[in-house]
XYZ file of C-alpha atoms in Angstrom:
571
model
C -0.006 -0.022 -0.017
C 1.159 3.507 -0.644
C 1.867 6.077 2.036
C 0.543 9.644 1.526
C 3.325 12.161 1.452
C 3.306 15.844 0.643
C 3.264 19.388 1.868
C 0.851 22.258 1.677
C 1.450 25.956 1.077
C -0.923 28.737 1.900
C -0.849 31.712 -0.443
C -2.970 34.863 -0.464
C -4.188 36.405 -3.740
C -3.746 40.075 -4.439
C -7.446 40.640 -4.037
C -7.283 39.418 -0.451
C -10.463 37.424 -0.923
C -9.416 34.073 -2.315
C -7.063 31.883 -0.386
C -5.497 28.866 -1.981
C -4.238 25.707 -0.342
C -2.346 23.434 -2.664
C -0.957 19.943 -1.833
C 0.754 17.052 -3.324
C -1.461 14.207 -4.374
C -0.731 10.770 -2.840
C 1.004 8.275 -4.986
C -0.921 5.555 -6.702
C -1.491 2.224 -4.995
C -0.287 -1.018 -6.344
C -3.893 -2.060 -6.882
C -4.542 0.927 -9.131
C -4.283 -1.142 -12.234
C -7.191 -3.290 -11.269
C -10.229 -1.756 -12.840
C -12.487 -3.457 -10.326
C -10.815 -1.375 -7.586
C -11.460 2.224 -8.577
C -11.658 3.246 -4.916
C -8.987 2.268 -2.348
C -9.452 2.928 1.338
C -6.710 1.972 3.754
C -7.333 1.368 7.476
C -4.967 3.669 9.421
C -6.825 3.547 12.797
C -3.886 2.162 14.738
C -1.403 4.840 13.637
C -3.684 7.777 14.461
C -3.342 7.556 18.221
C -7.104 7.720 18.594
C -8.035 5.489 21.542
C -11.762 6.387 21.926
C -14.104 3.526 22.660
C -17.827 3.875 22.222
C -20.316 2.578 24.818
C -24.082 2.415 24.523
C -24.315 2.204 28.327
C -25.948 -1.196 28.168
C -26.365 -3.626 31.021
C -28.473 -6.353 29.346
C -31.733 -4.650 30.053
C -32.033 -3.612 26.390
C -33.350 -0.025 26.568
C -34.224 1.168 23.116
C -31.813 4.115 23.193
C -28.827 1.608 23.253
C -29.532 0.587 19.718
C -29.396 4.021 18.184
C -26.178 5.576 19.651
C -24.233 7.531 18.230
C -23.066 10.069 15.623
C -19.780 12.019 15.111
C -18.673 15.368 13.678
C -15.768 16.402 11.452
C -14.839 20.071 12.022
C -11.916 22.432 12.056
C -12.493 23.612 15.615
C -9.213 25.510 15.899
C -9.167 27.074 12.388
C -5.786 25.717 11.573
C -6.735 24.340 8.146
C -7.146 20.703 8.953
C -10.106 18.689 10.011
C -10.503 17.428 13.615
C -12.868 14.689 14.948
C -15.504 14.837 17.612
C -16.984 11.489 18.735
C -20.238 11.183 20.685
C -20.575 8.575 23.442
C -23.334 7.003 25.413
C -23.526 6.989 29.246
C -24.294 4.394 31.856
C -27.958 3.419 31.837
C -29.659 1.846 34.825
C -27.955 -1.465 35.740
C -24.656 -0.590 34.073
C -21.541 -0.459 36.207
C -18.681 1.683 34.945
C -15.480 2.830 36.714
C -15.815 6.331 35.290
C -18.463 8.255 33.299
C -18.109 7.831 29.524
C -17.487 11.103 27.698
C -17.617 12.539 24.192
C -14.124 12.982 22.814
C -12.442 15.670 20.623
C -9.261 14.752 18.764
C -7.104 17.515 17.288
C -5.584 16.719 13.870
C -1.850 17.220 14.140
C -1.042 16.144 10.584
C 0.610 13.028 9.271
C -2.331 10.991 10.500
C -1.634 11.789 14.157
C -4.404 12.971 16.471
C -4.264 14.243 20.018
C -7.086 13.864 22.546
C -7.828 17.456 23.646
C -11.235 16.717 25.272
C -10.339 17.852 28.711
C -8.502 20.981 27.728
C -11.227 21.936 25.262
C -13.966 21.331 27.784
C -16.258 19.348 25.438
C -16.344 16.004 27.380
C -20.086 15.839 27.802
C -21.191 12.901 29.964
C -24.721 12.888 28.688
C -26.139 10.180 26.452
C -24.979 11.387 22.980
C -27.062 10.674 19.927
C -26.851 13.451 17.303
C -24.449 16.326 16.678
C -24.109 19.298 14.308
C -21.699 22.231 14.042
C -21.997 25.819 13.077
C -20.978 29.292 14.049
C -24.214 30.284 15.681
C -22.941 33.625 17.053
C -20.925 34.540 13.917
C -17.674 35.144 15.788
C -15.578 33.202 13.359
C -15.371 29.921 15.413
C -17.296 26.734 14.919
C -19.633 25.798 17.822
C -20.940 22.311 18.618
C -24.512 21.224 19.419
C -25.030 17.812 20.968
C -28.507 16.253 20.893
C -28.738 13.840 23.864
C -31.119 11.506 25.538
C -31.551 13.983 28.329
C -30.366 17.572 28.492
C -28.498 18.755 25.387
C -25.179 20.566 25.176
C -24.333 23.714 23.153
C -20.596 24.276 23.196
C -19.691 27.866 22.358
C -16.222 28.034 20.889
C -14.142 30.588 22.743
C -11.578 30.925 19.973
C -8.653 29.852 22.147
C -9.083 26.106 21.909
C -11.682 25.947 24.646
C -15.464 25.665 24.703
C -18.192 26.687 27.145
C -21.499 24.760 27.456
C -24.105 27.500 27.170
C -27.129 25.278 26.361
C -29.062 26.346 29.426
C -28.746 30.142 29.099
C -29.127 29.836 25.315
C -32.451 28.104 25.797
C -31.637 24.859 23.863
C -30.933 22.390 26.764
C -34.277 20.664 26.319
C -35.479 18.041 28.734
C -35.490 14.242 29.083
C -36.412 13.513 25.458
C -34.610 11.042 23.222
C -32.570 13.053 20.660
C -31.824 12.246 17.012
C -30.176 14.220 14.214
C -29.734 17.938 14.508
C -28.971 20.728 12.047
C -28.078 24.382 12.068
C -29.839 26.323 9.281
C -30.823 29.909 8.533
C -34.526 29.337 8.193
C -35.495 32.977 7.687
C -32.363 34.172 5.840
C -31.609 36.878 8.415
C -27.844 36.064 8.642
C -27.690 33.932 11.764
C -28.118 30.232 12.295
C -31.301 28.710 13.735
C -31.395 25.203 15.096
C -33.411 22.144 14.164
C -33.509 19.386 16.791
C -34.762 15.980 15.793
C -36.342 13.628 18.334
C -36.841 9.902 18.327
C -39.681 8.526 20.479
C -41.282 9.335 23.828
C -39.312 6.884 25.918
C -38.868 6.817 29.688
C -37.276 4.173 31.876
C -40.570 3.524 33.637
C -42.201 2.680 30.247
C -39.345 0.359 29.192
C -40.356 -2.732 27.205
C -38.436 -5.735 25.889
C -39.204 -8.263 23.142
C -38.177 -11.807 22.434
C -37.074 -13.189 19.053
C -37.008 -16.934 18.750
C -37.018 -17.067 22.538
C -34.046 -14.723 22.898
C -34.321 -11.208 24.417
C -34.245 -8.323 21.985
C -34.932 -4.607 21.603
C -38.422 -3.401 20.886
C -39.013 -1.144 17.870
C -40.188 2.502 17.884
C -43.867 1.561 17.452
C -43.871 0.398 21.062
C -43.565 4.036 22.254
C -45.578 7.201 21.377
C -44.196 9.241 18.494
C -43.014 12.770 19.300
C -42.523 16.061 17.586
C -39.313 17.701 16.495
C -38.097 21.149 17.728
C -37.109 24.270 15.855
C -35.330 27.160 17.633
C -34.996 30.661 16.215
C -31.726 32.459 16.845
C -32.491 35.757 18.508
C -29.086 37.225 17.651
C -28.086 37.802 21.285
C -26.792 34.466 22.224
C -30.249 32.962 22.921
C -32.809 30.943 21.016
C -36.561 30.884 21.059
C -38.619 27.753 20.583
C -40.730 28.384 17.452
C -41.697 24.746 16.813
C -45.435 25.463 17.076
C -45.668 28.737 15.160
C -43.553 27.431 12.322
C -45.619 24.249 11.793
C -42.855 21.826 12.891
C -44.512 20.473 16.041
C -47.747 19.615 14.276
C -46.291 16.374 12.944
C -45.358 13.427 15.133
C -42.810 10.871 14.190
C -39.755 8.863 15.150
C -36.899 10.955 13.845
C -33.451 9.656 13.264
C -31.216 11.283 10.561
C -31.847 14.735 9.202
C -30.514 17.163 6.670
C -31.522 20.733 5.776
C -31.357 21.640 2.058
C -33.023 23.684 -0.680
C -34.665 20.816 -2.622
C -36.930 23.058 -4.707
C -34.388 25.626 -5.805
C -36.373 28.580 -4.449
C -33.573 30.053 -2.397
C -34.575 29.007 1.096
C -33.708 26.026 3.194
C -36.064 23.086 3.679
C -35.834 20.266 6.198
C -35.934 16.512 5.707
C -36.003 14.053 8.565
C -35.997 10.301 8.243
C -38.503 8.460 10.523
C -38.016 4.946 11.871
C -41.029 2.845 10.742
C -43.046 5.869 9.883
C -43.407 8.116 6.831
C -40.501 10.406 6.296
C -41.033 14.184 6.683
C -40.093 16.916 4.225
C -40.820 20.371 5.592
C -41.008 22.944 2.779
C -39.965 26.437 3.735
C -42.179 29.324 2.540
C -39.167 31.632 2.528
C -40.086 33.268 5.831
C -39.333 30.390 8.183
C -42.703 28.717 8.138
C -43.001 25.145 7.062
C -45.459 22.825 5.264
C -45.030 19.077 5.468
C -44.938 17.697 1.912
C -43.263 14.261 2.279
C -46.224 12.356 0.835
C -46.974 14.680 -2.119
C -43.245 14.842 -3.174
C -42.734 11.076 -2.932
C -40.210 11.096 -0.090
C -42.456 9.613 2.598
C -42.306 6.065 1.258
C -40.360 3.980 -1.230
C -41.555 3.224 -4.817
C -43.771 0.416 -3.530
C -45.484 2.665 -0.979
C -43.681 0.879 1.840
C -42.581 2.555 5.094
C -38.893 2.104 6.014
C -36.999 2.045 9.197
C -35.068 5.107 7.985
C -31.770 5.746 9.682
C -29.604 8.279 7.827
C -30.507 11.009 5.424
C -27.903 12.334 2.904
C -28.305 14.953 0.203
C -26.309 15.652 -2.989
C -26.686 15.853 -6.785
C -25.890 12.267 -7.700
C -26.308 12.612 -11.486
C -25.056 16.245 -12.042
C -28.386 17.565 -13.314
C -28.393 20.666 -11.003
C -30.899 19.293 -8.461
C -30.337 17.954 -5.001
C -31.283 14.319 -4.502
C -31.829 12.384 -1.245
C -30.450 9.059 -0.140
C -31.657 7.193 2.950
C -30.462 4.026 4.851
C -32.761 1.620 6.529
C -33.399 -1.565 8.471
C -32.636 -5.116 7.505
C -34.584 -6.586 4.547
C -35.156 -3.077 3.224
C -33.097 -1.456 0.462
C -31.381 1.809 1.070
C -33.209 4.279 -1.170
C -32.062 6.888 -3.743
C -34.687 9.453 -4.383
C -34.000 11.481 -7.631
C -35.218 15.083 -7.714
C -37.607 15.744 -10.537
C -37.477 19.495 -11.249
C -37.926 20.375 -7.537
C -41.507 19.162 -7.686
C -41.364 15.481 -6.701
C -38.934 12.621 -6.180
C -38.621 9.269 -7.941
C -37.326 6.205 -6.195
C -34.634 4.992 -8.662
C -32.878 2.564 -6.342
C -33.450 -0.561 -8.329
C -32.790 1.027 -11.677
C -29.443 2.449 -10.613
C -28.154 -0.250 -8.202
C -27.980 2.254 -5.400
C -29.252 -0.390 -2.970
C -26.820 -3.176 -4.049
C -25.721 -5.433 -1.134
C -27.787 -3.506 1.399
C -30.931 -5.735 1.675
C -29.538 -8.188 4.342
C -27.944 -5.360 6.323
C -29.064 -2.750 8.801
C -27.577 0.350 7.273
C -26.587 3.541 9.132
C -24.243 6.375 8.278
C -23.805 7.169 4.656
C -22.171 9.577 2.254
C -23.052 10.506 -1.322
C -19.457 11.685 -2.074
C -16.916 11.463 -4.866
C -14.309 9.104 -3.495
C -12.174 8.778 -6.715
C -12.525 12.396 -7.913
C -14.002 11.311 -11.279
C -16.824 13.904 -11.000
C -19.454 11.275 -10.157
C -20.605 10.797 -6.542
C -20.232 7.401 -4.990
C -21.970 5.787 -2.045
C -20.431 4.756 1.259
C -22.772 2.817 3.571
C -22.004 1.861 7.143
C -23.491 -1.441 8.275
C -24.087 -3.400 11.475
C -27.088 -4.814 13.247
C -28.613 -3.194 16.321
C -29.354 -6.530 18.039
C -26.213 -7.996 19.509
C -27.499 -11.617 19.615
C -29.246 -11.593 16.212
C -27.263 -14.523 14.941
C -29.094 -16.788 17.443
C -32.481 -16.386 15.696
C -31.751 -15.039 12.212
C -29.755 -17.136 9.716
C -28.726 -14.167 7.439
C -28.150 -11.373 9.927
C -24.928 -10.370 11.683
C -24.308 -7.875 14.474
C -20.821 -7.119 13.024
C -20.742 -6.499 9.291
C -18.561 -5.231 6.454
C -19.305 -1.727 5.274
C -20.205 -1.111 1.614
C -18.892 1.118 -1.196
C -20.928 1.586 -4.404
C -18.937 3.206 -7.247
C -20.861 5.581 -9.531
C -19.757 4.561 -12.986
C -20.953 7.819 -14.543
C -23.507 5.933 -16.717
C -26.426 5.934 -14.326
C -25.285 2.808 -12.291
C -23.682 2.067 -9.010
C -21.286 -0.952 -8.908
C -20.174 -2.686 -5.766
C -16.441 -2.218 -4.860
C -14.939 -5.605 -3.767
C -13.893 -5.979 -0.178
C -10.324 -6.987 -1.230
C -9.665 -3.526 -2.705
C -7.174 -2.476 0.012
C -8.149 -3.282 3.670
C -10.695 -0.428 4.370
C -13.788 -2.735 3.890
C -12.309 -5.710 5.852
C -13.283 -4.663 9.376
C -16.489 -6.331 10.623
C -18.020 -4.153 13.275
C -21.375 -2.716 14.129
C -21.095 0.767 12.677
C -23.326 3.768 13.323
C -22.266 7.318 12.371
C -20.098 7.932 9.334
C -18.442 11.133 8.105
C -16.219 12.151 5.251
C -13.606 14.877 4.725
C -10.080 15.383 3.513
C -8.213 14.674 6.753
C -4.734 14.807 5.307
C -5.252 17.706 2.809
C -4.135 15.640 -0.190
C -7.241 16.281 -2.308
C -9.435 13.216 -1.725
C -12.074 12.379 0.895
C -11.194 10.135 3.849
C -13.664 8.259 6.053
C -14.309 8.171 9.815
C -16.785 5.646 11.275
C -18.133 5.431 14.803
C -18.648 1.775 15.760
C -21.071 0.761 18.486
C -19.294 -0.736 21.571
C -15.909 -0.472 19.907
C -13.119 1.793 18.583
C -13.761 3.876 15.541
C -12.430 3.152 12.130
C -10.284 5.754 10.297
C -9.807 5.127 6.520
C -7.241 6.953 4.436
C -8.242 7.369 0.798
C -5.533 5.828 -1.389
C -7.500 5.831 -4.604
C -5.462 6.280 -7.812
C -4.506 9.936 -7.990
C -5.204 10.418 -11.670
C -8.087 12.889 -11.396
C -8.251 16.536 -10.524
C -10.296 18.175 -7.746
C -11.159 21.469 -6.035
C -12.417 22.238 -2.541
C -14.280 25.380 -1.648
C -14.538 27.031 1.720
C -17.057 29.811 2.233
C -16.817 32.841 4.479
C -20.093 34.720 4.981
C -20.186 38.343 5.913
C -23.861 39.314 5.810
C -24.858 35.676 5.592
C -23.946 33.284 8.405
C -20.175 32.885 8.799
C -19.928 29.292 7.547
C -22.101 29.899 4.505
C -24.524 27.144 5.640
C -27.327 26.993 3.151
C -25.320 28.584 0.340
C -25.479 26.943 -3.154
C -22.196 26.470 -4.997
C -21.827 25.594 -8.679
C -18.524 24.632 -10.331
C -18.339 24.870 -14.129
C -15.661 22.885 -15.978
C -16.321 22.801 -19.766
C -19.693 21.199 -20.470
C -19.969 19.918 -16.865
C -21.586 21.914 -14.028
C -21.632 20.434 -10.599
C -23.620 21.806 -7.551
C -23.512 21.383 -3.855
C -24.647 23.148 -0.676
C -23.087 23.710 2.675
C -24.980 21.571 5.206
C -24.917 21.274 9.014
C -26.077 17.890 10.212
C -26.464 14.921 7.883
C -25.832 11.179 7.441
C -26.694 9.234 10.652
C -26.910 11.859 13.386
C -23.568 13.210 12.273
C -22.011 16.266 10.624
C -19.276 16.841 8.081
C -18.463 18.733 4.853
C -18.174 22.476 5.665
C -15.453 22.500 3.037
C -17.179 21.456 -0.195
C -15.319 18.856 -2.289
C -15.704 18.438 -6.109
C -13.980 15.766 -8.139
C -13.172 17.061 -11.647
C -12.047 13.949 -13.484
C -9.485 14.835 -16.192
C -10.680 18.477 -16.380
C -7.621 20.626 -15.680
C -9.255 24.018 -15.154
C -12.336 25.545 -13.576
C -13.966 28.186 -15.622
C -16.316 29.495 -13.022
C -17.333 29.055 -9.410
C -20.688 30.617 -8.512
C -21.953 31.053 -4.955
C -25.581 31.834 -4.294
C -25.586 32.885 -0.633
C -28.548 32.078 1.557
C -29.108 35.792 2.051
C -29.603 36.402 -1.668
C -26.230 37.735 -2.848
C -24.190 36.112 -5.621
C -20.424 35.867 -5.989
C -18.654 34.588 -9.106
C -14.943 33.621 -9.301
C -13.532 32.741 -12.779
C -10.505 30.881 -14.149
C -9.511 29.043 -10.965
C -6.633 26.597 -10.878
C -7.475 23.037 -9.832
C -6.059 20.720 -7.081
C -6.404 23.256 -4.313
C -8.668 24.708 -1.683
C -10.226 28.079 -2.542
C -11.911 30.216 0.102
C -14.453 32.703 -1.151
C -15.568 35.497 1.049
C -19.054 36.852 0.554
C -19.020 40.128 -1.366
C -15.521 39.581 -2.809
C -16.832 39.294 -6.421
C -20.421 40.390 -6.024
C -22.968 40.092 -8.828
C -26.473 41.467 -8.827
C -28.675 39.296 -6.569
C -31.193 37.197 -8.429
C -34.910 37.063 -7.660
C -36.063 33.740 -6.280
C -38.453 31.904 -8.576
């Protein structure tokens, strides 16, 4: 296997608005010649120094929350240009005996695939029962903050800008109560320049209402239908460090479900941010924004509530990207065993078509319980691939199910650029060899070499860190946004990259996959295209910036207003 080697240089352009980070591409692997191995992921977990171990706090009593923990976040918390890792953890549930309270863990990226545990110094070692996480600069001070959605009181870690955080959930008004959390997302729902907060919730579970089931005579977890559904929460940012619960007046709380993964994105191209949340054994929700921060639930009428057969799924993760480069954001969801993962293609922003079977986007997923996922370009060929984290939620499932396994291999489906996804063999490097019970999955360029690496949180185990060693024969560009009148991170902004006849789009999201967060720095594979003619940014506040004739194989930071065009009217 090859070892990534290289350097990066930071240069500032004369305009002062575009920063460029260029790096050497890693050398090709010995397996590069094998056409069945277009994507090579190498397991580097041992060399990273990451010693985090996840616990679901179980004691054999089988509380339902044990089966759905936890997510993770990839973020540059210290603004040093590389991506750090924040893992969520469970906590001791009744009956569990632990020497010390489990904590969430923050690992600083020191380069060269070395990470340092800075949890204690940073002050982000929450001991609550972690489920979902999202990041965003909610107070627009230039530093990424962290929201943790727990079973129990939540945490909002305000980044102090000096490597430390302060938990301000209580004074900010977002601590919540004893509800079971799920995915969470920062978004600018009313386009006023600051980030609001969507908080997903799972079911109305309390210890005194705990139930257990039996499968083939063996104890097992009950499903979400054994508990009352609950509503999600939406908090408006008041601009003074506090939030106001506007769930009722915005229409969010009128719909009860069993939320898991969530993503906020402009699916109908009208210039505002909508909200999708996947429900476990219930119809998925799609909340359409009216442009003023009020929402209408349109999951059924748009075709996202069910699959093509009208079947409800045990939806786990929700991912959003333009899989076929037609300028529209599509959705991808993971699900329970004996259900295919589902690719919903956006049809002109009006409705969605389930094209899973036609495209092969559910290959190999039917026997698995599938969790974290990414619709990302792993080989930089300009076509987005699929990574799917797998693992059963029932630890003794082999005793009563002949095809199910608690520990499972993860899946990569390669987008061949001709409308099909093709399974990548497990013997393509060693990244798909681990058999664990995975949950959250996140994707970013951890070594700044121009391709996307993978971090997976595994239930009751250490995480998996995968270095992307795919053949370095294609070009790429990464784009970092800096809002000035819009929110600082550019969350909700739409970016298009034009290279010849091809135009690719993406949005900056906060909160995605399975209760996780990643991707503040947008990544575009360019294939053999050696120049970018135009990058266009449609900011969530309405402004437009255009940068032309950009060199490839580098990171470009675009500051709002640096190359301002006349704002366009929303359709």
